[in-house]
GROMACS .gro file of C-alpha atoms in nm:
model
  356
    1UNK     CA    1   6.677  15.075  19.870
    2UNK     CA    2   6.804  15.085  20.214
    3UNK     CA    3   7.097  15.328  20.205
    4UNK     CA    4   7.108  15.340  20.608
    5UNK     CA    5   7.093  14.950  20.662
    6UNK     CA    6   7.395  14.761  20.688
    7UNK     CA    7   7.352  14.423  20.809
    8UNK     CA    8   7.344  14.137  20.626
    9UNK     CA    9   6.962  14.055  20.575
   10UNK     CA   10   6.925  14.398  20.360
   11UNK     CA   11   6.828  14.184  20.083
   12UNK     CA   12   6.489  14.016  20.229
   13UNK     CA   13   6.312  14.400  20.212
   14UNK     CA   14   6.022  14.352  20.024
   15UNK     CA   15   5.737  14.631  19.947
   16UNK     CA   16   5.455  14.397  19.822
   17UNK     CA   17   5.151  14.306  20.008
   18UNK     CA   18   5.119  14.045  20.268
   19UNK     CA   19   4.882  13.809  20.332
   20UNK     CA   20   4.696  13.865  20.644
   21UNK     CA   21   4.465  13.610  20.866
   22UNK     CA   22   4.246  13.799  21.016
   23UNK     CA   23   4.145  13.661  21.349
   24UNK     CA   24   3.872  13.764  21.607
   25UNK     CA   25   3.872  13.837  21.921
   26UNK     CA   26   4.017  13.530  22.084
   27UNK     CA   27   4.123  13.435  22.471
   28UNK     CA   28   4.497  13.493  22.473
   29UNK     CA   29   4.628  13.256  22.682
   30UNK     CA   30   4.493  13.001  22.493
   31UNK     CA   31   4.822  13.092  22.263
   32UNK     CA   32   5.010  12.804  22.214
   33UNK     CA   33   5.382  12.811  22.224
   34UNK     CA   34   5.550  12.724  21.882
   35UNK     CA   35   5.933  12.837  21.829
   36UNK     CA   36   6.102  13.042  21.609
   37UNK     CA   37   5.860  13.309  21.623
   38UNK     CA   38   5.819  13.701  21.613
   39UNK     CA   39   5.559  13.917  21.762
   40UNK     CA   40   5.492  14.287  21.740
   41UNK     CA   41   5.279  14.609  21.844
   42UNK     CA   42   5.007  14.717  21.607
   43UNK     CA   43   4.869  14.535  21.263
   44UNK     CA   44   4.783  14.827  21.019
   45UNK     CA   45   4.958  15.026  20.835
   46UNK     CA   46   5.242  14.809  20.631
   47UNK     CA   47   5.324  14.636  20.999
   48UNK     CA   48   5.210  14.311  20.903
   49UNK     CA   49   5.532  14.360  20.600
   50UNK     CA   50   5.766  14.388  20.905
   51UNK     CA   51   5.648  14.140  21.079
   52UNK     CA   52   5.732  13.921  20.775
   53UNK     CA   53   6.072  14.043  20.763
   54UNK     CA   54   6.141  13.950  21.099
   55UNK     CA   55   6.002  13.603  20.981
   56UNK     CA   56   6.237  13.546  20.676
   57UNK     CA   57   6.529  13.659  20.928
   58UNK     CA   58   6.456  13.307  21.142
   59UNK     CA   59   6.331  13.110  20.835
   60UNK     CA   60   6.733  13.125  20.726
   61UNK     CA   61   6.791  13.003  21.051
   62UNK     CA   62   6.919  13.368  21.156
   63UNK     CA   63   6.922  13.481  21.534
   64UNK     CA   64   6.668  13.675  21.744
   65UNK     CA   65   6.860  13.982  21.785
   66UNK     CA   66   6.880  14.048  21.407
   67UNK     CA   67   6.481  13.946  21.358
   68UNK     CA   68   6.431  14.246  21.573
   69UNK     CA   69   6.642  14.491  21.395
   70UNK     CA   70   6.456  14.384  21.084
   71UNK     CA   71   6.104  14.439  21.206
   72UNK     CA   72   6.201  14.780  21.315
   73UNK     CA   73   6.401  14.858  21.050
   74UNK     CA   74   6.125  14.795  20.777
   75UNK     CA   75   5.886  14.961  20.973
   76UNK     CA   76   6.134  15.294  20.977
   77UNK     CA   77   6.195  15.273  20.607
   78UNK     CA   78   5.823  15.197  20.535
   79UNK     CA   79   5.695  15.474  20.764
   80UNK     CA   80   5.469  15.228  20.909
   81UNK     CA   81   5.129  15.325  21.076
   82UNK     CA   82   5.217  15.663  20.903
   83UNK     CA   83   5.424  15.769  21.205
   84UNK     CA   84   5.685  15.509  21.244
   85UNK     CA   85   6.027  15.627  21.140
   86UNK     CA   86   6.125  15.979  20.924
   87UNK     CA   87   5.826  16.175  20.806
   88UNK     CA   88   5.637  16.083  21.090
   89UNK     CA   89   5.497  16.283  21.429
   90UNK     CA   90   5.711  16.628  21.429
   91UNK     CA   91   5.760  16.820  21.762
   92UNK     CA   92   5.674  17.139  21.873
   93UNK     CA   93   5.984  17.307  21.613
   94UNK     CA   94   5.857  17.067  21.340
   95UNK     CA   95   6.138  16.886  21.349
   96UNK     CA   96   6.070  16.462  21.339
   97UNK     CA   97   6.315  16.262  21.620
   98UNK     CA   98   6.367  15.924  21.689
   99UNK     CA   99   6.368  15.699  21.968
  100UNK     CA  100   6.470  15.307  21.925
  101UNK     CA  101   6.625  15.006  22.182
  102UNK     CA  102   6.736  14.673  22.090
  103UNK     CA  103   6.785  14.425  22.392
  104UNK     CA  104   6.994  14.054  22.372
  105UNK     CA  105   6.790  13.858  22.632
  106UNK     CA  106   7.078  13.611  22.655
  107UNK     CA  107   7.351  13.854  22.744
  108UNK     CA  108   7.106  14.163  22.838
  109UNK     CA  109   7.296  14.403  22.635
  110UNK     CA  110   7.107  14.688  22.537
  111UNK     CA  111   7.170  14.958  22.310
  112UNK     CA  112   6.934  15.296  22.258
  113UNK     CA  113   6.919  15.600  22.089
  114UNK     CA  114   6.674  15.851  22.199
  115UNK     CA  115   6.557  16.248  22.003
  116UNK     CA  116   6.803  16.075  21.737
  117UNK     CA  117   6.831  16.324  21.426
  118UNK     CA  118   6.874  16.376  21.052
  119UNK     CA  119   6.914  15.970  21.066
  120UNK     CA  120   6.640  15.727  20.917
  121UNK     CA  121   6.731  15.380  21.022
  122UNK     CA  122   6.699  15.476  21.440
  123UNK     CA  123   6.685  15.110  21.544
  124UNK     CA  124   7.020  15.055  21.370
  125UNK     CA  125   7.237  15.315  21.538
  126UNK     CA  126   7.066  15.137  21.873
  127UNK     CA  127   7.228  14.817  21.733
  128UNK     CA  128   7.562  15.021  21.687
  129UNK     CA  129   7.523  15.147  22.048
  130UNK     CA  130   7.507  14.790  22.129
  131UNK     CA  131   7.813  14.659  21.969
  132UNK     CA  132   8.091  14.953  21.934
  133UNK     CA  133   8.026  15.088  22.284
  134UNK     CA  134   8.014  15.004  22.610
  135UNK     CA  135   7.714  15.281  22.709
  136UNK     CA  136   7.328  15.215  22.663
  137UNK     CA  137   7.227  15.532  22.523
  138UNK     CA  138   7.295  15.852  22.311
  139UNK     CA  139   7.088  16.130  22.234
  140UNK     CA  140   7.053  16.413  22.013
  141UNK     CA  141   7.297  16.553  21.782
  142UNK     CA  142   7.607  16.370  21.964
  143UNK     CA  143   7.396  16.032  21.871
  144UNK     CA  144   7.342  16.174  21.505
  145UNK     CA  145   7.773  16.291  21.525
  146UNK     CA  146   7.806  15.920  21.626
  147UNK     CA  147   7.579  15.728  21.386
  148UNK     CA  148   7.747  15.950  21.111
  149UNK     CA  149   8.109  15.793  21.213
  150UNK     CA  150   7.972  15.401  21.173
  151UNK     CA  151   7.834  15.510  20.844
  152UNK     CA  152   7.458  15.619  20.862
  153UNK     CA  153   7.364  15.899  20.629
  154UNK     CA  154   7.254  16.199  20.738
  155UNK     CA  155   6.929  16.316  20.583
  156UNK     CA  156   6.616  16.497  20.605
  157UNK     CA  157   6.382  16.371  20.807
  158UNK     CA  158   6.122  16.591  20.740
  159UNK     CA  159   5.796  16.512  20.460
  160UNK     CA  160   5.555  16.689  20.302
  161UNK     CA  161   5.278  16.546  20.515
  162UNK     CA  162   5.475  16.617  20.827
  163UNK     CA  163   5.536  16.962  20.736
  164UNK     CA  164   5.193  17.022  20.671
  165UNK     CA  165   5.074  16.890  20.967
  166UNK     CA  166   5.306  17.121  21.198
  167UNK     CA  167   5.160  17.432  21.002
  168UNK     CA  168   4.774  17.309  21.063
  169UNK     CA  169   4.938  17.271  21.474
  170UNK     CA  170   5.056  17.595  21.411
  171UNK     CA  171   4.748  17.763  21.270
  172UNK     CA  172   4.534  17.611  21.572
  173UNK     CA  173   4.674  17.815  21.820
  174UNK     CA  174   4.935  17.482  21.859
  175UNK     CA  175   4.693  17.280  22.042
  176UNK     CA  176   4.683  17.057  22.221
  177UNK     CA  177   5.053  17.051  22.345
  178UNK     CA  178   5.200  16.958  22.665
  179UNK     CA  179   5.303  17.214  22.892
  180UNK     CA  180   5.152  17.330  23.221
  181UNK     CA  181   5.200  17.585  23.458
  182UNK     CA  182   5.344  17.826  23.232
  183UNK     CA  183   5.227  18.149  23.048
  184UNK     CA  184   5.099  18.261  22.882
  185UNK     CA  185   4.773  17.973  22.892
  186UNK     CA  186   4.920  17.673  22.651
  187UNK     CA  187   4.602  17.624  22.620
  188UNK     CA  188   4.551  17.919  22.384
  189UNK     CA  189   4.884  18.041  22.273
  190UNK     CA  190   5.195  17.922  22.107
  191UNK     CA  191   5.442  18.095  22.355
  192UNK     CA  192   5.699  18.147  22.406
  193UNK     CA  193   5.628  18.035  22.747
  194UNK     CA  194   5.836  18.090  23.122
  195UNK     CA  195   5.692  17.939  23.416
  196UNK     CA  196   5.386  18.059  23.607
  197UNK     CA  197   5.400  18.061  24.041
  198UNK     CA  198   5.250  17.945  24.217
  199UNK     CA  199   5.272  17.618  24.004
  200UNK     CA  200   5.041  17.398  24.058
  201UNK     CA  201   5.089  16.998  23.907
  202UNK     CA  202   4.817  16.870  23.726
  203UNK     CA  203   4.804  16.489  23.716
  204UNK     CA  204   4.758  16.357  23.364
  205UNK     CA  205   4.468  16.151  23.241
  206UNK     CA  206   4.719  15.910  23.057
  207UNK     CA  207   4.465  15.884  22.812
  208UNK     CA  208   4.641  15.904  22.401
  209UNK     CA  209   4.461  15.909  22.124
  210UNK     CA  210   4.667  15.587  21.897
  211UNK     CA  211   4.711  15.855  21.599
  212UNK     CA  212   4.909  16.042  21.857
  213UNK     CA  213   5.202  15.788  21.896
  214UNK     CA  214   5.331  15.531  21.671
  215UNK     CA  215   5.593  15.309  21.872
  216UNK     CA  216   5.635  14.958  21.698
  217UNK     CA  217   5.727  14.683  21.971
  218UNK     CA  218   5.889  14.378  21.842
  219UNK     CA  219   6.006  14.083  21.998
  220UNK     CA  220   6.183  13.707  21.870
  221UNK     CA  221   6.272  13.399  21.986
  222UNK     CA  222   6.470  13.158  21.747
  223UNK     CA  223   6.511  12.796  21.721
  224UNK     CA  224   6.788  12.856  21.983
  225UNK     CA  225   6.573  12.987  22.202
  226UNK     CA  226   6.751  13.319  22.228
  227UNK     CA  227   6.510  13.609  22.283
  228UNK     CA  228   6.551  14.017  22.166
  229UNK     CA  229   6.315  14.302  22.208
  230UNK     CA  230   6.331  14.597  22.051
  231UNK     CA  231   6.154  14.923  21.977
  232UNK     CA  232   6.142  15.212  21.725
  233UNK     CA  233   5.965  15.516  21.730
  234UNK     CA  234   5.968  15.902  21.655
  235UNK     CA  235   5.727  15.981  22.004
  236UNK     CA  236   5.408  16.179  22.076
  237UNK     CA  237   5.324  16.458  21.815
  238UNK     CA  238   5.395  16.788  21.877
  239UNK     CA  239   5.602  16.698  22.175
  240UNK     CA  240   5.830  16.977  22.360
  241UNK     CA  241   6.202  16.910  22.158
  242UNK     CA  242   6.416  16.727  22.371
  243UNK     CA  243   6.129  16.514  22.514
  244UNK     CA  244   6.209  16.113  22.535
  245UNK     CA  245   5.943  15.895  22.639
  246UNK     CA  246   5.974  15.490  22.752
  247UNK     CA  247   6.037  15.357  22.401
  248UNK     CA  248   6.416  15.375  22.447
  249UNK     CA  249   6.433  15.278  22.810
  250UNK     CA  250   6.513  14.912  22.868
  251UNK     CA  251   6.252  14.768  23.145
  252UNK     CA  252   6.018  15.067  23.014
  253UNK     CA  253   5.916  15.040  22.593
  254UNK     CA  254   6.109  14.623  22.590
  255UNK     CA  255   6.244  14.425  22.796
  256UNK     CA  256   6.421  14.055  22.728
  257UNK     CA  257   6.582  13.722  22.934
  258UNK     CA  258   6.617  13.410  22.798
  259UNK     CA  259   6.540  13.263  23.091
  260UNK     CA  260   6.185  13.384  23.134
  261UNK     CA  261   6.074  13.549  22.786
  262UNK     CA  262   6.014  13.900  22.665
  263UNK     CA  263   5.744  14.200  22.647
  264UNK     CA  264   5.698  14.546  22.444
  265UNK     CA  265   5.447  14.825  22.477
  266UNK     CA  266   5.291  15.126  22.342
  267UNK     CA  267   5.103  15.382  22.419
  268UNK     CA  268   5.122  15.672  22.675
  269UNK     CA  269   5.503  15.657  22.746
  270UNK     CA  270   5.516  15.948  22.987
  271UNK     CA  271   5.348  15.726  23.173
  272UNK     CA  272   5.426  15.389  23.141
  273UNK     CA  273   5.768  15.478  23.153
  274UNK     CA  274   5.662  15.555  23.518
  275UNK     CA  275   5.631  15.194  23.553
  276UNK     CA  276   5.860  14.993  23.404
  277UNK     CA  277   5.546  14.762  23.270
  278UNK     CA  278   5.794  14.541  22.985
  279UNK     CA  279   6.021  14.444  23.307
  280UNK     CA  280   5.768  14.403  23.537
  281UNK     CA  281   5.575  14.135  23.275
  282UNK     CA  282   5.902  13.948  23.231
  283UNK     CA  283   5.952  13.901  23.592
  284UNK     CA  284   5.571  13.800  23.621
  285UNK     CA  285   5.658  13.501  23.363
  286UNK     CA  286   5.976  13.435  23.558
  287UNK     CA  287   5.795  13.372  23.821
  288UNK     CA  288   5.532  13.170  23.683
  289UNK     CA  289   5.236  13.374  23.508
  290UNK     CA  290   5.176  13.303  23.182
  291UNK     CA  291   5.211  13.589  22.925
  292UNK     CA  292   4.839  13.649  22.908
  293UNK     CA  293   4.840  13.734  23.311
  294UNK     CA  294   5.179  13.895  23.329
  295UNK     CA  295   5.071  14.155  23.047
  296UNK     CA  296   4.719  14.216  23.261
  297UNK     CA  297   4.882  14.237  23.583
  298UNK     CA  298   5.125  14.494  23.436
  299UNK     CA  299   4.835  14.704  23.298
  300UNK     CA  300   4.659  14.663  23.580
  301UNK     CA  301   4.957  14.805  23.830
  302UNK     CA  302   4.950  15.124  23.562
  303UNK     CA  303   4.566  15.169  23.581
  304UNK     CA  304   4.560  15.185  23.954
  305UNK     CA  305   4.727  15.496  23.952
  306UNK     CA  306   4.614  15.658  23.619
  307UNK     CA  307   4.239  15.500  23.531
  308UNK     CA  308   4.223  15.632  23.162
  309UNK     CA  309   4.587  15.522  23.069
  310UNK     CA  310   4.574  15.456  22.673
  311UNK     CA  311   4.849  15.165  22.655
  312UNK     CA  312   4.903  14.807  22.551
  313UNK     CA  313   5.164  14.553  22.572
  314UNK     CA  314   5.265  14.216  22.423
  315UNK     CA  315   5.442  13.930  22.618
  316UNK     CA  316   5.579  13.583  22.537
  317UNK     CA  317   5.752  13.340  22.745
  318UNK     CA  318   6.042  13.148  22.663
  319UNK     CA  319   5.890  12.872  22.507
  320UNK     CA  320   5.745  13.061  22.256
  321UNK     CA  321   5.349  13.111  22.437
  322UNK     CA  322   5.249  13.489  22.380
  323UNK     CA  323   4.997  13.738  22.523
  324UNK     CA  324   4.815  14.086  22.531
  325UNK     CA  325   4.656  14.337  22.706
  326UNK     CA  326   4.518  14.655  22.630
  327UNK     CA  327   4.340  14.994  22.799
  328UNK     CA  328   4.177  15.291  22.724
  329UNK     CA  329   4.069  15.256  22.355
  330UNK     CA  330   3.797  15.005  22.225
  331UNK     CA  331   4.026  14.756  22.101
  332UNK     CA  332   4.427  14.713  21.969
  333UNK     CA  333   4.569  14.453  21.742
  334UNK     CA  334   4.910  14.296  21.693
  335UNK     CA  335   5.079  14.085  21.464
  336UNK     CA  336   5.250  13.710  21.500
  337UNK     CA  337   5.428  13.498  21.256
  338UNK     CA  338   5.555  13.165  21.368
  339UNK     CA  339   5.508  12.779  21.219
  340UNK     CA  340   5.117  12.778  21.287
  341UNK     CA  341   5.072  12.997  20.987
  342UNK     CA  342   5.270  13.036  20.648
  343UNK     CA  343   5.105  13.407  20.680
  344UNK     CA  344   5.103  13.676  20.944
  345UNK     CA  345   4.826  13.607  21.224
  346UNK     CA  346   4.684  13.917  21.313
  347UNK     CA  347   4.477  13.911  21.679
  348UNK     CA  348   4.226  14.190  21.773
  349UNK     CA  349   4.196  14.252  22.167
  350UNK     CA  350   3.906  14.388  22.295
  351UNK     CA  351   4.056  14.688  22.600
  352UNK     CA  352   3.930  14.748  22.933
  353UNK     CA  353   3.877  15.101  23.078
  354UNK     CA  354   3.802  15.188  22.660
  355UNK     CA  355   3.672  15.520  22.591
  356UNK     CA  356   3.399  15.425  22.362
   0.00000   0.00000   0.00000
């Protein structure tokens, strides 16, 4: 079912529904800490499944690092949201990428993959990065070449949905898109483009539409206490090919020490990335916020310089207390699955700056 996967918690993948508690809108710091837990981006959209499968990882007392890799591996197989994984947002060529990290906060070793091709399972060459290398990241083909030689399968990438979708781009006159300065106006052509002078740098609203982008954050702590963080994604739609945004970037999409706790984000990465937001929340509960500040004051830092950002990002501490904070749309959800529930808690956060 899983031809990519090859660790040894393959055989918890389940496809059937999941309960869900639905809760309301609720003060997030009032979160109480309960360990082994998992926590992740986004609720709709078969997430809530991976969230479970991260869950089942620590039920059989397994570590944080593989609860990760299971949450973002599900999500990749299960296309969640509709974007995560193959079949999901293509790029300006049509062609779908991927971008995933995985991050040990006990050891900080981090491996990444970033505009990762013609392989599904994007969070598990990360993982391979990790452990049969001594570099962070590959990209592109050399990361497909390389994911090939620890036994991935190369594949298409490519649906019908997705394909259709880059022909409707193409039909509209391939807008919107994201280049400036160049012509002729990317605002009414497809190219191809050179550069217009004088040039003249136009800084970005920030603000995404959440159909846009489809990043899952996830993040564990086990009975251990050992914390991971992780991320998968296949980036904005209709992004120039070649384009990387924070998902991969350790400090930037996840961050993780088990000495303070952990955070994840989504949203605009080509700005957020800017920012550094997942370190700069752990270092907030390092030195004493709790998660529900640390994620505001990391938002906050990002709206000061671009007022309609479109973001969010989750944060927990090392005892297991967790957090949110959102901007830009009307409201953002994420999922949680620890001992308070035998079913996946689902929390809706109302934004600020939201667009509605």
């Amino acid at each position: 079912m899983f031809p990519s996967m090859n660790f040894k918690y393959f055989i918890l993948f389940t496809c059937g529904l999941v309960s869900v508690v639905a809760q309301g809108h609720v003060k997030i710091a009032q979160h109480v800490g309960m360990l082994p837990m998992v926590i992740n981006t986004w609720a709709a959209g078969k997430v809530p499944q991976a969230t479970e499968s991260g869950w089942k990882v620590l039920s059989l007392k397994g570590p944080a690092l593989d609860a990760v890799q299971m949450i973002g591996s599900t999500c990749e197989w299960l296309q969640c949201r509709g974007r995560v994984g193959w079949g999901g947002s293509p790029d300006e060529s049509g062609e779908t990428t991927l971008d995933a990290m995985i991050m040990d906060g006990g050891s900080h070793d981090v491996g990444a993959v970033g505009d990762l091709r013609r392989v599904k399972n994007a969070i598990g060459v990360a993982k391979d990065v990790m452990e049969f290398t001594t570099h962070t990241m590959l990209v592109g083909d050399s990361a497909t070449k390389f994911a090939v030689s620890m036994g991935h399968t190369e594949e298409d990438l490519h649906s019908n949905s997705s394909r259709l979708e880059w022909k409707k781009w193409l039909s509209g006159n391939c807008q919107p898109n994201f280049r400036q300065n160049v012509e002729p106006d990317s605002k009414q052509s497809c190219g191809p483009y050179k550069p217009k002078f004088p040039s003249t740098p136009h800084h970005p609203t920030g603000h995404l539409d959440p159909s846009n982008h489809d990043t899952i954050g996830m993040m564990s702590v086990d009975s251990h206490g050992n914390i991971a963080a992780g991320t998968s994604t296949n980036g904005l739609n209709h992004k120039i090919p070649g384009r990387v945004g924070d998902s991969p970037i350790a400090g930037a999409g996840a961050y993780a020490d088990n000495a303070a706790g952990a955070a994840s984000c989504t949203g605009d990465g080509d700005v957020m990335m800017r920012f550094l937001p997942s370190y700069q929340a752990v270092e907030s509960m390092r030195q004493g916020m709790n998660p529900s500040s640390a994620a505001t004051d990391a938002i906050k830092r990002i709206v000061k310089f671009y007022p309609k950002f479109s973001g969010a990002i989750i944060t927990v501490n090392k005892t297991g207390y967790y957090g949110a904070a959102c901007n830009g749309w009307p409201s953002w959800q994420y999922c949680v699955f620890n001992p308070k529930s035998p079913t996946v808690q689902i929390y809706n956060i109302t934004c600020s700056g939201n667009t509605s």
